[in-house]
Short mmCIF file of C-alpha atoms in Angstrom, two decimals:
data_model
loop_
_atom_site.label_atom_id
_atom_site.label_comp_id
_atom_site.label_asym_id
_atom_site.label_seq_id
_atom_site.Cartn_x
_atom_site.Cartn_y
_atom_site.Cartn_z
CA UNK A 111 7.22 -1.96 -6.16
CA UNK A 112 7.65 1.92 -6.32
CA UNK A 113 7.44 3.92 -3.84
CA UNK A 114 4.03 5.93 -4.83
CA UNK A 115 2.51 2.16 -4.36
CA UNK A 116 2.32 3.09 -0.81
CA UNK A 117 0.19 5.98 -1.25
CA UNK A 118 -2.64 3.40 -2.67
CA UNK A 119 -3.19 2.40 1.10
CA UNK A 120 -4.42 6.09 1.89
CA UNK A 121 -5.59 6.94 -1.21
CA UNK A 122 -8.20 4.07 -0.90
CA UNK A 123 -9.30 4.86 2.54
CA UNK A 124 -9.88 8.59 1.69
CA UNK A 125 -11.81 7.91 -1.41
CA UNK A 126 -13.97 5.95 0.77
CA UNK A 127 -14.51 8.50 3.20
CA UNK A 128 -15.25 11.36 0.36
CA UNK A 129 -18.47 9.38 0.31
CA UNK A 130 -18.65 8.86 3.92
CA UNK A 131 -17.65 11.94 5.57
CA UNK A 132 -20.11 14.39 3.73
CA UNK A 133 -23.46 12.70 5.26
CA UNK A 134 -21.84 12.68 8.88
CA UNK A 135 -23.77 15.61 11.15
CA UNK A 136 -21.78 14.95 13.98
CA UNK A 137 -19.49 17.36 13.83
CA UNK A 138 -16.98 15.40 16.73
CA UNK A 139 -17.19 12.69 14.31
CA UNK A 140 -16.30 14.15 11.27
CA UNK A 141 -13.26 15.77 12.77
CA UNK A 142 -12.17 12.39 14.14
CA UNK A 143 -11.80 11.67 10.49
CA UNK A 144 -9.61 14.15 9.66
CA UNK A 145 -7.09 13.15 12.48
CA UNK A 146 -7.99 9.62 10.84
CA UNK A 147 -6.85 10.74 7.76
CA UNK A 148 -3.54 12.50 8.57
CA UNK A 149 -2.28 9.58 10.38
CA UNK A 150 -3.07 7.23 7.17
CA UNK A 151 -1.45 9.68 4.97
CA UNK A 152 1.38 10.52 7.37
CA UNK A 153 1.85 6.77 7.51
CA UNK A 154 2.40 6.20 3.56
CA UNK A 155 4.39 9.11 3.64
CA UNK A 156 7.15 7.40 6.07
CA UNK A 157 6.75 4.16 4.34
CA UNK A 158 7.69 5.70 0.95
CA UNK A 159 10.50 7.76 2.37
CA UNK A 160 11.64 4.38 3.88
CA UNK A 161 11.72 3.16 0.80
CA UNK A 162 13.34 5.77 -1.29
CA UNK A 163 16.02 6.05 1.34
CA UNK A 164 16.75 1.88 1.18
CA UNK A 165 16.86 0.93 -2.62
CA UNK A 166 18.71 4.53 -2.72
CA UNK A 167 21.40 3.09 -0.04
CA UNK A 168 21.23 -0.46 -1.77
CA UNK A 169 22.40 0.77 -4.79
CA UNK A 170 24.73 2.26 -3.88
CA UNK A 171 26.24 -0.73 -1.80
CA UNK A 172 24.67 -3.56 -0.81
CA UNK A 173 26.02 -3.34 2.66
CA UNK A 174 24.99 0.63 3.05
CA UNK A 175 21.21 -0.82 1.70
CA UNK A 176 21.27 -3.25 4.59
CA UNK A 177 22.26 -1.14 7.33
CA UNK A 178 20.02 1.71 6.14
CA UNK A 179 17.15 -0.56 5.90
CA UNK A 180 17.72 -1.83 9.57
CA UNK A 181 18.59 1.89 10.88
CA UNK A 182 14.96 3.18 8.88
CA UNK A 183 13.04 0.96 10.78
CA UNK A 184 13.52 3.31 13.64
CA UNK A 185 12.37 6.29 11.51
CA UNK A 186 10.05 6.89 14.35
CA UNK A 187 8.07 9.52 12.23
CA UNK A 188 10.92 12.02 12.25
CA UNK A 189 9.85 13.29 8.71
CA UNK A 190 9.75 16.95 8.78
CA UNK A 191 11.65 17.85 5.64
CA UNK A 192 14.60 19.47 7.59
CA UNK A 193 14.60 16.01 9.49
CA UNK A 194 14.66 14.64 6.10
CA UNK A 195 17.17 16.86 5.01
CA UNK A 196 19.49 16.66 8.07
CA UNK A 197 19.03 12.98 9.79
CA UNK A 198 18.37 11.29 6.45
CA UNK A 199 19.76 13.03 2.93
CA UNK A 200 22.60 14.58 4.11
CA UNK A 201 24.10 11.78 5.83
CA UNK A 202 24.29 10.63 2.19
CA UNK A 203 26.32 14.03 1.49
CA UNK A 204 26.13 17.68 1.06
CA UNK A 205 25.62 17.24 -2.84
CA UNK A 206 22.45 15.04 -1.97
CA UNK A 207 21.21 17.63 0.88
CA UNK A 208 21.78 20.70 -1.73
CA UNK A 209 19.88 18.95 -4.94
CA UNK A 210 17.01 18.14 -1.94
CA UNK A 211 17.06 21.94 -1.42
CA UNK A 212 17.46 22.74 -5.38
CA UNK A 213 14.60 20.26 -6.13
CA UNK A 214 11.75 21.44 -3.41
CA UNK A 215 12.86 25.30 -3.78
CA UNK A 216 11.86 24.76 -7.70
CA UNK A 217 8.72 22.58 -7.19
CA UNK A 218 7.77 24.77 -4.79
CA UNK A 219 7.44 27.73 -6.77
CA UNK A 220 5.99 25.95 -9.63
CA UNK A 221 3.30 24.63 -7.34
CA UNK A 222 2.19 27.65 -6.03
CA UNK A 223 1.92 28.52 -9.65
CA UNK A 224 -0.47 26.12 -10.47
CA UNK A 225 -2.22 24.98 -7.74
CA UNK A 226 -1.82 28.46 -5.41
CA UNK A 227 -0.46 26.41 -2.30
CA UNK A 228 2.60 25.66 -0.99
CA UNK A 229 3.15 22.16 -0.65
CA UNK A 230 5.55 22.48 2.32
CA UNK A 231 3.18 23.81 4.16
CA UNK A 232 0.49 21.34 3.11
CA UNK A 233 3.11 18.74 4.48
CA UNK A 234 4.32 20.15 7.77
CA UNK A 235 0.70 20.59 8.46
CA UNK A 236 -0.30 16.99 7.67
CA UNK A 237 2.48 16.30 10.38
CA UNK A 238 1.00 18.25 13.40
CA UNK A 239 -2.55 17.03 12.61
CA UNK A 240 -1.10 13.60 12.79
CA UNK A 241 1.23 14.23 16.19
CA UNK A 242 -1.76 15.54 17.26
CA UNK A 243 -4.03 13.33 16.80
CA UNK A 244 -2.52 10.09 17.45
CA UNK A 245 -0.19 11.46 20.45
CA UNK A 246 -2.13 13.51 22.21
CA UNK A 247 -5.80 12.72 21.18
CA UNK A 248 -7.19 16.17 19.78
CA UNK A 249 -9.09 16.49 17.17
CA UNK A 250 -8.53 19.46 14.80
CA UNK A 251 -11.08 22.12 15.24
CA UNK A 252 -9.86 24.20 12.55
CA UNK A 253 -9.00 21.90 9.75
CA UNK A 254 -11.93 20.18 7.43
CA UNK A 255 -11.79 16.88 5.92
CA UNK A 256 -11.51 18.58 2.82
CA UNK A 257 -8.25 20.62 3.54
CA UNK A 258 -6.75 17.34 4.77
CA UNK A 259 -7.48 15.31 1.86
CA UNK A 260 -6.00 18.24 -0.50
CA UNK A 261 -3.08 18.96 2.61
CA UNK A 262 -2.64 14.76 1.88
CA UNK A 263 -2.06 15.70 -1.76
CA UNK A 264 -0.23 18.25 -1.69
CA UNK A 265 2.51 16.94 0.77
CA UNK A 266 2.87 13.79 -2.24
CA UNK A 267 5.22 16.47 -3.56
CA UNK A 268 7.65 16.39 -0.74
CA UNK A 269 8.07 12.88 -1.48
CA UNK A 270 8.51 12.98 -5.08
CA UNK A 271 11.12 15.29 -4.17
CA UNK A 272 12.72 13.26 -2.08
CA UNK A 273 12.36 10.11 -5.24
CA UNK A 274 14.51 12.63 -7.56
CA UNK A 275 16.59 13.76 -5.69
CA UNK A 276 18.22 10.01 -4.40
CA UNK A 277 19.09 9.32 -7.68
CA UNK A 278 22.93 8.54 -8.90
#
């Protein structure tokens, strides 16, 4: 199974709720959906990072792949990228924490080419909706659905980052 399998799980609810979320007129209840959505798409994202980090950590020893399989399960949604960067990739080593760096820095500037948004951002905010949301029960006033699903999208990126750089 790769890793981008995961995203399937949000992916499907969102598509669903493209349909869904357009002929709501309560406007309480549509932004209930976009805390809904943050914390499926935050979810997927920690379950791919899990993953990346374990058959990353198994291949490299079967032992290290056990232990970091039992130590991710406490992941805890610490997935910032400089949580990624300094709880997660550089405990693999500096050379593994600079390509992370090398790797988004480019992306990032070729995505803003393209698409005219910075993924990062997209990502961080995907984060607070979802700490938001789920921890302390407020609803985003401020974000749409829309800007979540393409905030969802956008912060794929981060993760596919994360895939190329924990490579040998």
């Amino acid at each position: 199974m790769s890793y981008s399998d995961h995203f399937k799980h949000a992916d499907d609810i969102i598509t669903h709720w493209k349909t869904t979320v357009p002929k709501i007129s309560d406007d309480l209840l549509k932004t209930k959906y976009v805390g809904f959505s943050a914390i499926a798409g935050v979810t997927v994202y920690e379950l791919a990072i899990k993953q990346i980090l374990t058959e990353f950590a198994a291949r490299k020893h079967k032992v290290l792949g056990n232990y970091a399989g039992s130590h991710l399960t406490r992941m805890n949604g610490k997935i910032k990228i400089c949580d990624l960067r300094k709880d997660f990739v550089r405990k693999f080593g500096d050379i593994y924490a600079n390509r992370f760096d090398r790797i988004l820095k480019e992306k990032q500037r070729l995505y803003l080419i393209a698409q005219k948004r910075d993924f990062r951002n997209s990502y961080a905010n995907m984060i607070n909706w979802r700490n938001s949301f789920a921890h302390e029960g407020n609803t985003n006033a401020t974000a749409t659905f829309q800007e979540v699903v393409s905030a969802y999208e956008d912060g794929k990126q981060v993760i596919h980052c994360l895939a190329k750089t924990m490579t040998r």
